[in-house]
Each structure stands twice: as structure tokens, then as C-alpha cells.
PDB file of C-alpha atoms in Angstrom:
ATOM      1  CA  ALA K 726       9.894   8.255  11.547  1.00 76.00           C
ATOM      2  CA  GLU K 727       9.668   9.426   7.986  1.00 84.00           C
ATOM      3  CA  ILE K 728      10.711   8.342   4.509  1.00 87.00           C
ATOM      4  CA  SER K 729      10.916  10.819   1.797  1.00 88.00           C
ATOM      5  CA  GLY K 730      12.616  11.002  -1.649  1.00 89.00           C
ATOM      6  CA  VAL K 731      13.596   8.189  -4.082  1.00 91.00           C
ATOM      7  CA  PHE K 732      14.992   4.905  -2.950  1.00 90.00           C
ATOM      8  CA  HIS K 733      18.437   4.024  -4.060  1.00 91.00           C
ATOM      9  CA  THR K 734      20.816   1.136  -3.500  1.00 90.00           C
ATOM     10  CA  GLY K 735      22.002   1.077   0.097  1.00 90.00           C
ATOM     11  CA  ASP K 736      19.043   3.304   1.448  1.00 89.00           C
ATOM     12  CA  ALA K 737      17.447   0.408   3.219  1.00 91.00           C
ATOM     13  CA  GLU K 738      20.304  -0.158   5.573  1.00 91.00           C
ATOM     14  CA  ARG K 739      20.454   3.631   6.348  1.00 89.00           C
ATOM     15  CA  ILE K 740      16.660   3.772   6.971  1.00 88.00           C
ATOM     16  CA  ILE K 741      16.654   0.648   9.218  1.00 89.00           C
ATOM     17  CA  GLU K 742      19.599   2.127  11.255  1.00 88.00           C
ATOM     18  CA  GLU K 743      17.554   5.318  11.801  1.00 85.00           C
ATOM     19  CA  PHE K 744      14.593   3.144  12.880  1.00 84.00           C
ATOM     20  CA  GLU K 745      16.642   1.240  15.371  1.00 84.00           C
ATOM     21  CA  LEU K 746      18.044   4.554  16.825  1.00 83.00           C
ATOM     22  CA  LYS K 747      14.518   5.881  17.121  1.00 78.00           C
ATOM     23  CA  LYS K 748      13.351   2.610  18.847  1.00 76.00           C
ATOM     24  CA  LEU K 749      16.289   2.863  21.334  1.00 78.00           C
ATOM     25  CA  GLN K 750      15.537   6.488  22.068  1.00 76.00           C
ATOM     26  CA  MET K 751      11.900   5.542  22.708  1.00 70.00           C
ATOM     27  CA  ASN K 752      12.659   2.641  24.998  1.00 67.00           C
ATOM     28  CA  THR K 753      15.232   4.853  27.033  1.00 69.00           C
ATOM     29  CA  SER K 754      12.570   7.475  27.439  1.00 62.00           C
ATOM     30  CA  GLY K 755       9.861   4.985  28.454  1.00 58.00           C
ATOM     31  CA  SER K 756       7.621   6.222  25.733  1.00 56.00           C
ATOM     32  CA  THR K 757       4.755   3.929  24.669  1.00 49.00           C
ATOM     33  CA  TYR K 758       3.759   5.961  21.594  1.00 53.00           C
ATOM     34  CA  ALA K 759       3.200   3.759  18.648  1.00 56.00           C
ATOM     35  CA  ASN K 760       5.934   3.999  16.019  1.00 79.00           C
ATOM     36  CA  ILE K 761       4.334   5.638  12.978  1.00 86.00           C
ATOM     37  CA  LEU K 762       6.109   5.873   9.661  1.00 89.00           C
ATOM     38  CA  CYS K 763       5.173   8.945   7.440  1.00 93.00           C
ATOM     39  CA  LEU K 764       5.786   8.433   3.733  1.00 95.00           C
ATOM     40  CA  ASP K 765       6.388  10.844   0.974  1.00 96.00           C
ATOM     41  CA  SER K 766       8.186   9.132  -1.860  1.00 94.00           C
ATOM     42  CA  SER K 767       7.874   8.600  -5.560  1.00 94.00           C
ATOM     43  CA  GLY K 768       9.446   5.189  -5.341  1.00 92.00           C
ATOM     44  CA  GLY K 769      12.670   3.891  -6.620  1.00 91.00           C
ATOM     45  CA  ASN K 770      14.666   0.787  -6.055  1.00 90.00           C
ATOM     46  CA  LEU K 771      12.124  -2.032  -5.338  1.00 90.00           C
ATOM     47  CA  ARG K 772      14.697  -4.258  -3.652  1.00 89.00           C
ATOM     48  CA  GLU K 773      15.569  -1.610  -1.137  1.00 91.00           C
ATOM     49  CA  ALA K 774      11.965  -0.953  -0.353  1.00 92.00           C
ATOM     50  CA  LEU K 775      11.263  -4.752   0.207  1.00 92.00           C
ATOM     51  CA  LYS K 776      14.138  -4.881   2.726  1.00 92.00           C
ATOM     52  CA  VAL K 777      12.286  -2.122   4.624  1.00 91.00           C
ATOM     53  CA  VAL K 778       9.120  -4.161   4.397  1.00 91.00           C
ATOM     54  CA  ARG K 779      10.789  -7.263   5.810  1.00 90.00           C
ATOM     55  CA  TYR K 780      12.335  -5.193   8.617  1.00 89.00           C
ATOM     56  CA  ILE K 781       8.852  -4.027   9.579  1.00 86.00           C
ATOM     57  CA  ASN K 782       7.542  -7.564   9.324  1.00 85.00           C
ATOM     58  CA  SER K 783      10.245  -8.882  11.616  1.00 83.00           C
ATOM     59  CA  GLY K 784       9.345  -6.763  14.662  1.00 77.00           C
ATOM     60  CA  ASP K 785       6.337  -5.461  16.322  1.00 74.00           C
ATOM     61  CA  GLY K 786       5.375  -3.479  13.291  1.00 80.00           C
ATOM     62  CA  MET K 787       4.934   0.225  12.364  1.00 85.00           C
ATOM     63  CA  GLY K 788       1.961   2.145  11.374  1.00 90.00           C
ATOM     64  CA  THR K 789       2.142   3.815   7.940  1.00 93.00           C
ATOM     65  CA  ARG K 790       0.723   7.191   7.080  1.00 94.00           C
ATOM     66  CA  ILE K 791       0.512   9.384   4.002  1.00 96.00           C
ATOM     67  CA  ALA K 792      -0.296  13.142   4.719  1.00 93.00           C
ATOM     68  CA  ASN K 793      -2.796  15.050   2.825  1.00 90.00           C
ATOM     69  CA  ASP K 794      -0.216  16.784   0.629  1.00 91.00           C
ATOM     70  CA  ALA K 795       2.171  13.767   0.295  1.00 95.00           C
ATOM     71  CA  GLU K 796       2.518  11.142  -2.308  1.00 96.00           C
ATOM     72  CA  CYS K 797       3.481   7.409  -2.002  1.00 96.00           C
ATOM     73  CA  LEU K 798       4.045   5.739  -5.290  1.00 96.00           C
ATOM     74  CA  SER K 799       5.480   2.569  -6.743  1.00 94.00           C
ATOM     75  CA  ALA K 800       7.931   0.856  -4.270  1.00 93.00           C
ATOM     76  CA  CYS K 801       6.734   3.302  -1.543  1.00 95.00           C
ATOM     77  CA  ALA K 802       3.244   2.050  -1.812  1.00 95.00           C
ATOM     78  CA  LEU K 803       4.355  -1.441  -0.947  1.00 93.00           C
ATOM     79  CA  ILE K 804       5.936  -0.160   2.346  1.00 94.00           C
ATOM     80  CA  PHE K 805       2.801   1.633   3.089  1.00 95.00           C
ATOM     81  CA  MET K 806       0.739  -1.571   2.794  1.00 94.00           C
ATOM     82  CA  SER K 807       3.042  -3.335   5.410  1.00 91.00           C
ATOM     83  CA  GLY K 808       1.629  -0.836   8.097  1.00 91.00           C
ATOM     84  CA  ARG K 809       0.548  -2.624  11.273  1.00 88.00           C
ATOM     85  CA  ILE K 810       0.649  -1.862  14.994  1.00 83.00           C
ATOM     86  CA  LYS K 811       0.722  -3.992  18.165  1.00 75.00           C
ATOM     87  CA  PHE K 812      -1.988  -3.524  20.650  1.00 70.00           C
ATOM     88  CA  GLN K 813      -3.583  -5.609  23.551  1.00 64.00           C
ATOM     89  CA  GLU K 814      -0.566  -7.647  24.353  1.00 62.00           C
ATOM     90  CA  ALA K 815       0.317  -9.914  21.347  1.00 62.00           C
ATOM     91  CA  ARG K 816      -2.535  -8.786  19.016  1.00 72.00           C
ATOM     92  CA  GLN K 817      -1.881  -6.642  15.969  1.00 78.00           C
ATOM     93  CA  ARG K 818      -4.000  -4.777  13.509  1.00 83.00           C
ATOM     94  CA  LEU K 819      -3.444  -3.130  10.130  1.00 88.00           C
ATOM     95  CA  TRP K 820      -2.631   0.531  10.582  1.00 90.00           C
ATOM     96  CA  ARG K 821      -2.173   2.375   7.246  1.00 92.00           C
ATOM     97  CA  ILE K 822      -3.682   5.800   7.090  1.00 94.00           C
ATOM     98  CA  MET K 823      -4.220   7.690   3.785  1.00 94.00           C
ATOM     99  CA  GLU K 824      -5.415  11.293   4.540  1.00 92.00           C
ATOM    100  CA  PRO K 825      -7.825  12.865   2.142  1.00 88.00           C
ATOM    101  CA  GLY K 826      -5.657  14.648  -0.449  1.00 89.00           C
ATOM    102  CA  ALA K 827      -2.837  12.148  -0.328  1.00 93.00           C
ATOM    103  CA  THR K 828      -1.688  10.249  -3.452  1.00 95.00           C
ATOM    104  CA  LEU K 829      -1.150   6.442  -3.395  1.00 96.00           C
ATOM    105  CA  GLY K 830      -0.360   4.655  -6.559  1.00 96.00           C
ATOM    106  CA  PHE K 831       0.627   1.107  -7.581  1.00 95.00           C
ATOM    107  CA  HIS K 832       2.066  -0.401 -10.689  1.00 93.00           C
ATOM    108  CA  ALA K 833       3.932  -3.387 -12.035  1.00 90.00           C
ATOM    109  CA  PRO K 834       7.725  -3.477 -11.388  1.00 88.00           C
ATOM    110  CA  SER K 835       9.790  -1.956 -14.035  1.00 81.00           C
ATOM    111  CA  LEU K 836      12.565  -3.877 -15.965  1.00 73.00           C
ATOM    112  CA  LEU K 837      15.483  -1.685 -16.858  1.00 68.00           C
ATOM    113  CA  LEU K 838      17.159  -2.635 -20.256  1.00 64.00           C
ATOM    114  CA  PRO K 839      19.876  -0.957 -22.191  1.00 63.00           C
ATOM    115  CA  GLU K 840      18.345   1.249 -24.711  1.00 64.00           C
ATOM    116  CA  SER K 841      21.419   1.176 -26.927  1.00 58.00           C
ATOM    117  CA  LEU K 842      20.574  -2.323 -27.978  1.00 57.00           C
ATOM    118  CA  GLU K 843      18.041  -2.792 -30.678  1.00 63.00           C
ATOM    119  CA  THR K 844      17.784  -6.583 -30.395  1.00 72.00           C
ATOM    120  CA  TYR K 845      18.440  -9.017 -27.601  1.00 70.00           C
ATOM    121  CA  LYS K 846      19.769 -12.546 -27.585  1.00 75.00           C
ATOM    122  CA  SER K 847      17.558 -15.326 -26.415  1.00 78.00           C
ATOM    123  CA  SER K 848      19.512 -15.908 -23.330  1.00 77.00           C
ATOM    124  CA  GLU K 849      19.284 -12.247 -22.428  1.00 71.00           C
ATOM    125  CA  VAL K 850      15.411 -12.314 -22.737  1.00 74.00           C
ATOM    126  CA  LYS K 851      15.191 -15.520 -20.579  1.00 77.00           C
ATOM    127  CA  SER K 852      17.405 -13.842 -17.947  1.00 78.00           C
ATOM    128  CA  ALA K 853      15.179 -10.793 -17.879  1.00 74.00           C
ATOM    129  CA  TYR K 854      12.101 -12.945 -17.655  1.00 74.00           C
ATOM    130  CA  ALA K 855      13.533 -14.841 -14.701  1.00 81.00           C
ATOM    131  CA  VAL K 856      14.391 -11.697 -12.933  1.00 77.00           C
ATOM    132  CA  ALA K 857      10.808 -10.464 -13.330  1.00 79.00           C
ATOM    133  CA  LEU K 858       9.299 -13.714 -11.952  1.00 79.00           C
ATOM    134  CA  ILE K 859      11.736 -13.421  -8.980  1.00 81.00           C
ATOM    135  CA  THR K 860      10.664  -9.872  -8.235  1.00 81.00           C
ATOM    136  CA  VAL K 861       6.982 -10.872  -8.204  1.00 82.00           C
ATOM    137  CA  SER K 862       7.735 -13.874  -6.017  1.00 84.00           C
ATOM    138  CA  GLU K 863       9.607 -11.505  -3.534  1.00 84.00           C
ATOM    139  CA  ILE K 864       6.613  -9.198  -3.431  1.00 85.00           C
ATOM    140  CA  SER K 865       4.238 -12.005  -2.852  1.00 83.00           C
ATOM    141  CA  ASP K 866       6.493 -13.482  -0.077  1.00 82.00           C
ATOM    142  CA  ALA K 867       6.863 -10.122   1.694  1.00 81.00           C
ATOM    143  CA  LEU K 868       3.298  -8.850   1.483  1.00 77.00           C
ATOM    144  CA  ILE K 869       0.886 -11.656   0.498  1.00 77.00           C
ATOM    145  CA  SER K 870       2.392 -14.625   2.533  1.00 74.00           C
ATOM    146  CA  SER K 871       2.919 -12.140   5.512  1.00 77.00           C
ATOM    147  CA  GLY K 872       0.182 -10.542   7.315  1.00 77.00           C
ATOM    148  CA  ILE K 873      -1.766 -10.514  10.612  1.00 76.00           C
ATOM    149  CA  THR K 874      -4.092 -12.957  12.195  1.00 74.00           C
ATOM    150  CA  ARG K 875      -7.307 -11.253  13.516  1.00 68.00           C
ATOM    151  CA  SER K 876      -9.011 -12.073  16.777  1.00 63.00           C
ATOM    152  CA  ASP K 877     -11.496 -14.401  14.882  1.00 63.00           C
ATOM    153  CA  GLU K 878      -8.462 -16.266  13.435  1.00 66.00           C
ATOM    154  CA  ARG K 879      -8.942 -14.856  10.031  1.00 71.00           C
ATOM    155  CA  PHE K 880      -5.513 -14.258   8.236  1.00 77.00           C
ATOM    156  CA  ILE K 881      -5.268 -11.050   6.438  1.00 81.00           C
ATOM    157  CA  SER K 882      -2.320 -10.441   4.024  1.00 82.00           C
ATOM    158  CA  PHE K 883      -0.621  -7.049   3.915  1.00 87.00           C
ATOM    159  CA  ILE K 884      -1.506  -6.741   0.179  1.00 88.00           C
ATOM    160  CA  PRO K 885      -4.591  -8.555  -0.911  1.00 87.00           C
ATOM    161  CA  ALA K 886      -4.255 -10.842  -3.877  1.00 85.00           C
ATOM    162  CA  SER K 887      -6.901  -8.776  -5.790  1.00 88.00           C
ATOM    163  CA  LEU K 888      -4.636  -5.710  -5.313  1.00 91.00           C
ATOM    164  CA  LEU K 889      -1.571  -7.508  -6.577  1.00 89.00           C
ATOM    165  CA  THR K 890      -3.552  -8.726  -9.633  1.00 89.00           C
ATOM    166  CA  GLU K 891      -4.725  -5.101 -10.462  1.00 91.00           C
ATOM    167  CA  MET K 892      -1.210  -3.783  -9.738  1.00 91.00           C
ATOM    168  CA  LEU K 893       0.604  -6.229 -12.216  1.00 89.00           C
ATOM    169  CA  ARG K 894      -1.777  -5.190 -15.006  1.00 90.00           C
ATOM    170  CA  VAL K 895      -0.455  -1.610 -14.922  1.00 92.00           C
ATOM    171  CA  PRO K 896       2.524  -0.757 -16.866  1.00 90.00           C
ATOM    172  CA  SER K 897       5.484   0.559 -14.891  1.00 88.00           C
ATOM    173  CA  GLU K 898       5.115   4.033 -16.437  1.00 89.00           C
ATOM    174  CA  GLU K 899       1.526   4.408 -15.309  1.00 92.00           C
ATOM    175  CA  PHE K 900      -0.349   4.005 -11.945  1.00 94.00           C
ATOM    176  CA  LEU K 901      -3.319   2.413 -10.326  1.00 94.00           C
ATOM    177  CA  TYR K 902      -4.400   5.230  -7.957  1.00 95.00           C
ATOM    178  CA  ILE K 903      -6.428   4.866  -4.843  1.00 93.00           C
ATOM    179  CA  ARG K 904      -9.198   7.352  -5.771  1.00 89.00           C
ATOM    180  CA  THR K 905     -12.274   6.656  -4.024  1.00 85.00           C
ATOM    181  CA  VAL K 906     -13.413   5.401  -0.621  1.00 84.00           C
ATOM    182  CA  ASP K 907     -14.526   2.174  -2.245  1.00 86.00           C
ATOM    183  CA  ASP K 908     -10.963   1.617  -3.444  1.00 88.00           C
ATOM    184  CA  ALA K 909      -9.595   2.185   0.007  1.00 90.00           C
ATOM    185  CA  ALA K 910     -12.114   0.122   1.824  1.00 87.00           C
ATOM    186  CA  ARG K 911     -11.818  -2.955  -0.374  1.00 87.00           C
ATOM    187  CA  TRP K 912      -8.032  -2.973   0.198  1.00 90.00           C
ATOM    188  CA  GLN K 913      -8.354  -2.020   3.874  1.00 89.00           C
ATOM    189  CA  ILE K 914      -6.712   1.281   3.752  1.00 93.00           C
ATOM    190  CA  GLU K 915      -8.026   3.720   6.304  1.00 90.00           C
ATOM    191  CA  VAL K 916      -9.285   7.218   5.200  1.00 89.00           C
ATOM    192  CA  PRO K 917     -10.041   9.360   8.181  1.00 85.00           C
ATOM    193  CA  ILE K 918     -13.167  11.553   8.028  1.00 76.00           C
ATOM    194  CA  PRO K 919     -12.328  15.328   8.608  1.00 68.00           C
ATOM    195  CA  ARG K 920     -14.027  16.715  11.635  1.00 67.00           C
ATOM    196  CA  ASP K 921     -15.530  19.530   9.667  1.00 63.00           C
ATOM    197  CA  HIS K 922     -16.950  17.194   6.985  1.00 60.00           C
ATOM    198  CA  ALA K 923     -20.644  16.380   7.299  1.00 57.00           C
ATOM    199  CA  VAL K 924     -21.792  13.088   5.859  1.00 59.00           C
ATOM    200  CA  LYS K 925     -25.392  13.190   4.622  1.00 63.00           C
ATOM    201  CA  ARG K 926     -27.183   9.990   4.355  1.00 61.00           C
ATOM    202  CA  LYS K 927     -30.374   9.046   2.518  1.00 65.00           C
ATOM    203  CA  ILE K 928     -32.801   6.278   3.339  1.00 61.00           C
ATOM    204  CA  ALA K 929     -31.901   4.740  -0.007  1.00 60.00           C
ATOM    205  CA  ASP K 930     -28.433   4.415   1.153  1.00 62.00           C
ATOM    206  CA  LEU K 931     -29.109   2.340   4.193  1.00 60.00           C
ATOM    207  CA  PRO K 932     -28.953  -1.186   2.361  1.00 60.00           C
ATOM    208  CA  ALA K 933     -25.266  -0.243   1.426  1.00 63.00           C
ATOM    209  CA  VAL K 934     -24.319  -0.078   5.060  1.00 60.00           C
ATOM    210  CA  CYS K 935     -24.799  -3.913   5.163  1.00 66.00           C
ATOM    211  CA  THR K 936     -23.863  -4.823   1.672  1.00 69.00           C
ATOM    212  CA  ASN K 937     -20.707  -2.690   1.247  1.00 68.00           C
ATOM    213  CA  PRO K 938     -18.715  -4.328   4.086  1.00 66.00           C
ATOM    214  CA  VAL K 939     -19.618  -7.771   2.642  1.00 65.00           C
ATOM    215  CA  ALA K 940     -17.863  -6.884  -0.618  1.00 67.00           C
ATOM    216  CA  TRP K 941     -15.011  -5.168   1.005  1.00 67.00           C
ATOM    217  CA  ARG K 942     -14.316  -8.174   3.335  1.00 67.00           C
ATOM    218  CA  ALA K 943     -13.800 -10.203   0.162  1.00 67.00           C
ATOM    219  CA  ASN K 944     -11.407  -7.494  -1.173  1.00 67.00           C
ATOM    220  CA  ALA K 945     -14.056  -6.787  -3.876  1.00 71.00           C
ATOM    221  CA  SER K 946     -15.576  -3.461  -4.933  1.00 76.00           C
ATOM    222  CA  ALA K 947     -18.985  -2.573  -3.746  1.00 71.00           C
ATOM    223  CA  LEU K 948     -19.677  -0.389  -6.845  1.00 72.00           C
ATOM    224  CA  PRO K 949     -20.022  -1.090 -10.533  1.00 60.00           C
ATOM    225  CA  GLU K 950     -16.723  -0.540 -12.157  1.00 53.00           C
ATOM    226  CA  ARG K 951     -14.810  -0.219 -15.429  1.00 40.00           C
ATOM    227  CA  VAL K 952     -11.190   0.068 -16.524  1.00 39.00           C
ATOM    228  CA  ASP K 953     -10.088   3.108 -18.377  1.00 40.00           C
ATOM    229  CA  ASP K 954      -7.818   1.543 -21.090  1.00 37.00           C
ATOM    230  CA  THR K 955      -5.909   4.738 -21.396  1.00 35.00           C
ATOM    231  CA  SER K 956      -4.732   5.307 -17.872  1.00 36.00           C
ATOM    232  CA  TYR K 957      -5.192   1.785 -16.345  1.00 34.00           C
ATOM    233  CA  ASN K 958      -6.703   3.673 -13.356  1.00 36.00           C
ATOM    234  CA  LEU K 959      -9.955   2.115 -11.901  1.00 34.00           C
ATOM    235  CA  THR K 960     -12.847   4.453 -12.431  1.00 36.00           C
ATOM    236  CA  ARG K 961     -16.339   4.236 -10.944  1.00 36.00           C
ATOM    237  CA  THR K 962     -19.688   5.078 -12.171  1.00 36.00           C
ATOM    238  CA  ASN K 963     -19.830   7.614  -9.327  1.00 38.00           C
ATOM    239  CA  ASP K 964     -16.211   8.787  -9.500  1.00 37.00           C
ATOM    240  CA  SER K 965     -15.402  11.072  -6.536  1.00 36.00           C
ATOM    241  CA  ILE K 966     -12.520  12.424  -4.668  1.00 32.00           C
ATOM    242  CA  ALA K 967     -11.604  11.214  -1.135  1.00 33.00           C
ATOM    243  CA  TYR K 968     -13.829  13.610   0.645  1.00 31.00           C
ATOM    244  CA  THR K 969     -16.984  11.905  -0.853  1.00 30.00           C
ATOM    245  CA  TYR K 970     -18.227   9.071   1.352  1.00 30.00           C
ATOM    246  CA  ASN K 971     -20.500   6.587  -0.372  1.00 29.00           C
TER     247      ASN K 971
END
């Protein structure tokens, strides 16, 4: 399955109908191939995207993938984070693949207000604030309260609270991009290693083999970090593209 383009009102119903048709075709053919959702979208209507997330959560799940030349931004990124597949009878695992060269970006939901008005009544401001709180609550319900339970009984949310915190700090006109392997690992996003890419290790790197996973399991960075106040993108002391494995 594939989602591309901007989400508009009514798109979720159409997308879900396409998913159901594909599922019926797979069942008819006897195919056991895991249903994978390829994403290439700049975002759009958040409510429509969350409807797709709830649909994925209600069934056996779908793996999500962003190809090396594709982008998944804003509302699309939330769908990406809901990726999971069923395996070994009733067990499930997170399954969201970001290929090297892909673009994945998060930010706070936008609130559209009429530009023709210079001032707003108190009731209008309160109403807009209430809408914003409801939107955050819907994101939390769909992606933080929902998740999978691992074989060790540890519950994993589709979107870690630490990622939601970072995301809500970023204005809607800017993005928090997943730039490094550390970004991806701490938020449990898989970045496949290209077959032709040699990974060179040094003796000095060996302690990180143990310490990095400890930080990542806590959804924390394994590297010193700072926040660029201009772009709001997390940057590291050893900034690198996705092909660099630290």
C-alpha cells in the first residue's frame, strides 16, 4: 500500500477503503506477505492522519516505510510511527523503516486563524486554545496510550513521550528532523545498513556497544546534544548523515 500527497478532509475514508480492498485481495490469493505502507507525503490534515493511525491500531497492524528519496513530514510522520507487524501468532513488533536518504520530520500541530482579523475576542482565544489541547490529547491517545507489549511484558508506545515533548517545542512552520542514527535509535526507528556500506569500528568504540542501547531503551540520546535555536532541529557534536553509523 502507498500514501502520497497532502492529506485533505475525506482522504482517510478513501485510504481505509483502499486498505480494505488490498487486504481482501491478499486473503483471496492466500498471500502471507506482511502489509507494508510506503509513505511519501508532506503532511496535511491532522485529523485525517489520526483516523488512519486508529485504523492501523484497530487491526493486525501495518509496517511503515519511507524510501530513500521520499519524505514523510508533519501528519505523515505520525502515521509512520504507528508502524507494526504481527508475527509468531499473536505477538507484534514495531516495524517502521527509514531508508538512508529519506526525510522524516515532526513539529507541533498548526492552528489556522483568519489573517484578516488583527485582534480576537477572549472567547475566540479560549476556543482556539481548547482546540489545541484536544488535538494534543488525540495524538497522545492514538500514539502514546497505544503501542505493543514485548515478549518481556514491557509496553512500548508508538511514539515515545520524549519525542512528543521535542515535537511540541517545534513551531508548525519548522521541523524536527531525524538526522542521525542516534536520533533514529532512541525513538526506535530502523535505518537499514546498505549492503555496500562498510562499518569500521575502533577499539575505543567498543564501550558504546553496551552504553548506547541503555540510553536508547530509555528513549534518550547516547550523544551530547544541543538545540539549534534557529532551526529547532536537534544537532549533535558529531553531526552526520544517515550513512554514518556511530
